[in-house]
Short mmCIF file of N, CA and C in Angstrom, two decimals:
data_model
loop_
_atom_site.label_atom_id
_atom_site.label_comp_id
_atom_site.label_asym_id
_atom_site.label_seq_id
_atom_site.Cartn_x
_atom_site.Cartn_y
_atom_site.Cartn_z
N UNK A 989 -14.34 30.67 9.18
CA UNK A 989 -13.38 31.43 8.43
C UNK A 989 -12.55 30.47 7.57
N UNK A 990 -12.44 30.44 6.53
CA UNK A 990 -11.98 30.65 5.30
C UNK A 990 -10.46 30.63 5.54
N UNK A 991 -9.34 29.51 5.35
CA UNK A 991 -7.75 29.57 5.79
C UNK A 991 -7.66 29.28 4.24
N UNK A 992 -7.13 29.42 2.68
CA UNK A 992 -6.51 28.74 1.50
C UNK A 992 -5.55 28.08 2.10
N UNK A 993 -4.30 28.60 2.53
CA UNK A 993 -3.41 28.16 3.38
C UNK A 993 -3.70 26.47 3.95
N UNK A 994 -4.47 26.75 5.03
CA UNK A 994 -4.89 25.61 5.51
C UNK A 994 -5.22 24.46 5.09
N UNK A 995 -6.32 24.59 3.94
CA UNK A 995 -6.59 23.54 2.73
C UNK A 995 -5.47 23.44 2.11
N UNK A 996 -4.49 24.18 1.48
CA UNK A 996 -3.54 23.06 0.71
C UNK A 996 -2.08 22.39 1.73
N UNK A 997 -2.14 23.06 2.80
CA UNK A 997 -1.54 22.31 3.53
C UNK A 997 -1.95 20.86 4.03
N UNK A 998 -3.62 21.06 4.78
CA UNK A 998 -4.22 19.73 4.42
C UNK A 998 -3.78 18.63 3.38
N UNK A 999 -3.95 18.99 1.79
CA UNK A 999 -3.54 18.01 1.18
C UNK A 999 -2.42 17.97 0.98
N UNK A 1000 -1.65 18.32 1.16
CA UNK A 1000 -0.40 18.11 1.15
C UNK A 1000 0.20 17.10 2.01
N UNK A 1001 -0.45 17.38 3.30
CA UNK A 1001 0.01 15.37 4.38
C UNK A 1001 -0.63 14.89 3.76
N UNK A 1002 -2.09 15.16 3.51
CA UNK A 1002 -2.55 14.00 3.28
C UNK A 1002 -2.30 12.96 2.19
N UNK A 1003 -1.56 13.52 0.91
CA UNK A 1003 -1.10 13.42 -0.32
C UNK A 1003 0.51 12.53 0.71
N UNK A 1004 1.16 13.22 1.27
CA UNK A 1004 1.70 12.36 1.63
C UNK A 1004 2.03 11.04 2.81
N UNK A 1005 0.89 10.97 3.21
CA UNK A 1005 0.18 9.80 4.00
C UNK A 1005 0.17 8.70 2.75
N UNK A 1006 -0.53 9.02 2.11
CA UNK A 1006 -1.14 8.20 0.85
C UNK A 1006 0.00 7.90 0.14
N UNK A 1007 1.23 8.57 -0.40
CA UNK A 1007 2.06 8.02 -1.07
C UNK A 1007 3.11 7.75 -0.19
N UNK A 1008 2.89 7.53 1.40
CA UNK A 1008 4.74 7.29 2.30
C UNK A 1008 3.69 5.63 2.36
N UNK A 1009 2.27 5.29 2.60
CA UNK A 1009 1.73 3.96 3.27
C UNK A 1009 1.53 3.39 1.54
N UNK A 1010 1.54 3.95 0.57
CA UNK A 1010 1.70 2.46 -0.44
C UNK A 1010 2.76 2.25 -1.03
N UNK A 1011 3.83 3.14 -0.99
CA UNK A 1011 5.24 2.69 -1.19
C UNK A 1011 5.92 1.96 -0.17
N UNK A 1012 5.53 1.65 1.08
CA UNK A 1012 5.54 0.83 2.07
C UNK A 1012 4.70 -0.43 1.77
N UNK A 1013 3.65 -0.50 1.26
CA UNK A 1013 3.03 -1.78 1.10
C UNK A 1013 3.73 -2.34 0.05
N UNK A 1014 4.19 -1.81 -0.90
CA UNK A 1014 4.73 -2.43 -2.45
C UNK A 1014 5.88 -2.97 -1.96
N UNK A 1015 6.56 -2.26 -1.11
CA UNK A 1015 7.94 -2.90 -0.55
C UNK A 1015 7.75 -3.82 0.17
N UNK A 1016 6.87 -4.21 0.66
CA UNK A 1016 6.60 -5.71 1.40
C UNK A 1016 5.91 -6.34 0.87
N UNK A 1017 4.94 -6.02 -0.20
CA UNK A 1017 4.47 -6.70 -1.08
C UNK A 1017 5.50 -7.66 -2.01
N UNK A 1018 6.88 -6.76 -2.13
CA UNK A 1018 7.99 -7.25 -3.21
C UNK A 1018 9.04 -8.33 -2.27
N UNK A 1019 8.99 -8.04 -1.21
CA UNK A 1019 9.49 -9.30 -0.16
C UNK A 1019 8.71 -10.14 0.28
N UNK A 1020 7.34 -10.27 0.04
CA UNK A 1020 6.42 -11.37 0.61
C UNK A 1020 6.51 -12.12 -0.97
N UNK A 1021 6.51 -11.69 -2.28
CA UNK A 1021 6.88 -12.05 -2.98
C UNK A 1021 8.15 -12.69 -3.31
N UNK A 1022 8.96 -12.17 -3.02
CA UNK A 1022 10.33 -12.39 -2.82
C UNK A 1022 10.28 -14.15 -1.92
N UNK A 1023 9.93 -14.11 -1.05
CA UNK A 1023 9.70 -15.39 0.02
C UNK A 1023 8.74 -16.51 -0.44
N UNK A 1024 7.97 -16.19 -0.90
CA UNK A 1024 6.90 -16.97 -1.52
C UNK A 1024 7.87 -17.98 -2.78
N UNK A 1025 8.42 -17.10 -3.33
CA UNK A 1025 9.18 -17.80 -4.90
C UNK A 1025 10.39 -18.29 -3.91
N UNK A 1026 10.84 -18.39 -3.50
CA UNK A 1026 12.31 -18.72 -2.03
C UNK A 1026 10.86 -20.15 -1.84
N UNK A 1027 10.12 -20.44 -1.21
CA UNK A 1027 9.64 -21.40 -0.45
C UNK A 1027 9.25 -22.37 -1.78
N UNK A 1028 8.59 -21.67 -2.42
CA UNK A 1028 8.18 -22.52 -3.50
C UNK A 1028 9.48 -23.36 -4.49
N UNK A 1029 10.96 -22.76 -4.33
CA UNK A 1029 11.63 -23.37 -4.91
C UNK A 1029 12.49 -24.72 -4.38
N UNK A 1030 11.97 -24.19 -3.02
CA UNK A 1030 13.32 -25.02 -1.66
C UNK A 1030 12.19 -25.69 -1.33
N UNK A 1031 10.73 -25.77 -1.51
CA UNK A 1031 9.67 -26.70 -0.93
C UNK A 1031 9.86 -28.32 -0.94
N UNK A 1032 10.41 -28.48 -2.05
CA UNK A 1032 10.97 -30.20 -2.17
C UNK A 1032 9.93 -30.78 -2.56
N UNK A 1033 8.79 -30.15 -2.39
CA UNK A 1033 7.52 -31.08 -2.72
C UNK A 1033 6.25 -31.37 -1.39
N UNK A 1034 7.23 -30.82 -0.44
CA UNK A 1034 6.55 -30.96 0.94
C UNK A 1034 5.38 -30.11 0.50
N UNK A 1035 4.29 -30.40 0.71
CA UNK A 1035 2.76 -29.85 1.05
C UNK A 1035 2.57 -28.66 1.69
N UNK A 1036 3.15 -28.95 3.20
CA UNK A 1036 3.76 -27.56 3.98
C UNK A 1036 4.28 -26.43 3.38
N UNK A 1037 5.24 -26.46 3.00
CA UNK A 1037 6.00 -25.57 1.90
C UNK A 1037 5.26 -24.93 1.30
N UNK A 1038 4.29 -25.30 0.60
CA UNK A 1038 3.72 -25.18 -0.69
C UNK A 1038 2.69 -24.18 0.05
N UNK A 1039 1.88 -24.80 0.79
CA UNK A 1039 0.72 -24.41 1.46
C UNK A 1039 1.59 -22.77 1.80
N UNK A 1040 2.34 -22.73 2.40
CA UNK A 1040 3.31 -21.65 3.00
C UNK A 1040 3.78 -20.47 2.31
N UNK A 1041 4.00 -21.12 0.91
CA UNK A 1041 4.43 -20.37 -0.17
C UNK A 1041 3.21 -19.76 -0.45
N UNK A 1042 1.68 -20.26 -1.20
CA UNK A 1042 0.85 -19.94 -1.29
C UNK A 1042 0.01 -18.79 -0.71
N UNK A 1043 0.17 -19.10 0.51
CA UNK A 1043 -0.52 -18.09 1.38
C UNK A 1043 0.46 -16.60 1.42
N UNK A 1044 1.62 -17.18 1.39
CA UNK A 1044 2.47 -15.79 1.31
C UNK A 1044 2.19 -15.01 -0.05
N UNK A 1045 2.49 -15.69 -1.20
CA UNK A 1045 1.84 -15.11 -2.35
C UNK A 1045 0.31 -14.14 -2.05
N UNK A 1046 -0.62 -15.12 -2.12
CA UNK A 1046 -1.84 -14.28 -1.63
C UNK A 1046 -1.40 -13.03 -1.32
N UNK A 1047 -1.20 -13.06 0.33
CA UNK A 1047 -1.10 -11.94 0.92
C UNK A 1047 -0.06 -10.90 0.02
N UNK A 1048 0.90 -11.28 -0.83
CA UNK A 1048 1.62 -9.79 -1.47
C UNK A 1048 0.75 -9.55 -2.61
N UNK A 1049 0.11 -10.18 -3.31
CA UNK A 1049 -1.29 -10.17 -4.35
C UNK A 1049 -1.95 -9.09 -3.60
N UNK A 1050 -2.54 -9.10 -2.11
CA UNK A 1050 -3.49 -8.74 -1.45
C UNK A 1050 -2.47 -6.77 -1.45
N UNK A 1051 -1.54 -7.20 -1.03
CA UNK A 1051 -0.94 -5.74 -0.50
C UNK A 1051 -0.43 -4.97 -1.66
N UNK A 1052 -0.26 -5.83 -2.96
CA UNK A 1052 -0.17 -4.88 -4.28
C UNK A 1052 -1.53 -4.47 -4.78
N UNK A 1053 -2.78 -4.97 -4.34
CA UNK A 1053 -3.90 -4.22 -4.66
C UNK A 1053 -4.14 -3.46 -3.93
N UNK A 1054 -3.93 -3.31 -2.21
CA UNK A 1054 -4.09 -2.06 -1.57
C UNK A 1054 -3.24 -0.72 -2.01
N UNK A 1055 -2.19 -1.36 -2.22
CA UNK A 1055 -0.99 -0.13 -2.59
C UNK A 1055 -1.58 0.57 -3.38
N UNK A 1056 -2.37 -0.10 -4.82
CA UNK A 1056 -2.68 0.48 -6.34
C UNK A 1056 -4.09 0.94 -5.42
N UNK A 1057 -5.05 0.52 -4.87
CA UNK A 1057 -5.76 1.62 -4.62
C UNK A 1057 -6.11 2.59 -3.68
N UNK A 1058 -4.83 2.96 -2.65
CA UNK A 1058 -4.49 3.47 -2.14
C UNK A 1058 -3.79 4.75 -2.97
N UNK A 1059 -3.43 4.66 -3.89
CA UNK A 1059 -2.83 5.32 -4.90
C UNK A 1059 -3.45 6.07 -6.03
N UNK A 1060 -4.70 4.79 -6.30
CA UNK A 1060 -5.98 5.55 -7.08
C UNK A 1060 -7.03 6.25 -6.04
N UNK A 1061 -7.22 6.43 -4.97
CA UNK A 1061 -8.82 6.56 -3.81
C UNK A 1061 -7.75 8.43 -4.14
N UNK A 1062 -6.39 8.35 -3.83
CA UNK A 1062 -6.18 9.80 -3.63
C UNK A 1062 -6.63 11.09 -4.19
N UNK A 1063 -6.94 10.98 -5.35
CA UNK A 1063 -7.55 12.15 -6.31
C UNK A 1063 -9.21 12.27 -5.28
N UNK A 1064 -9.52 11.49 -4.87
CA UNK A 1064 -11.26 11.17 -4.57
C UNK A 1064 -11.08 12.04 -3.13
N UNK A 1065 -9.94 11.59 -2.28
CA UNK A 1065 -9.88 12.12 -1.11
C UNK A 1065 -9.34 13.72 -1.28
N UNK A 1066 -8.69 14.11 -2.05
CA UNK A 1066 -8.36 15.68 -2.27
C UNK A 1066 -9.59 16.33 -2.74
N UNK A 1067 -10.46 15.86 -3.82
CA UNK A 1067 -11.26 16.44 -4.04
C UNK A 1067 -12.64 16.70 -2.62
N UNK A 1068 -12.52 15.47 -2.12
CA UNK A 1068 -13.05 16.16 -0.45
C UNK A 1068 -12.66 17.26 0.55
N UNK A 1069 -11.65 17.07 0.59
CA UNK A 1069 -11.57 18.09 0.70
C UNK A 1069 -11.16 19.81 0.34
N UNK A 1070 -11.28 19.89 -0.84
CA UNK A 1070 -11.44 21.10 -1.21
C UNK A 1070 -12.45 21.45 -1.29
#
């Protein structure tokens, strides 16, 4: 049986699953960023530092591309389920 109801309630969490978990990644994406440029300025030159800074970068690089396609996959996942 056949609910309309049901299906747009469906997307409706699911729509907001998808936009509450990449506005959460961007926001730690923007503080791993945030820390990265903090280490890289106070590094002194130390290697450590640097290495530290680096990897933190990466990883908010890494979590601003999940965010963006976490953000783009959504149209793909509504259209599943309808």
């Amino acid at each position: 049986r056949f609910n309309c109801f049901n299906n747009i309630f469906q997307n409706r969490i699911i729509n907001n699953i998808l936009n509450w978990s990449a506005s959460v990644l961007f926001v730690i994406a923007a503080i791993m960023l945030i820390y990265a440029a903090i280490r890289f300025l106070t590094s002194g030159g130390s290697e450590e530092s640097v290495k530290t800074a680096k990897s933190a970068l990466l990883y908010a690089i890494i979590g601003i591309a999940v965010g963006v396609i976490a953000l783009a996959i959504e149209p793909f996942i509504e259209g599943i389920f309808r």
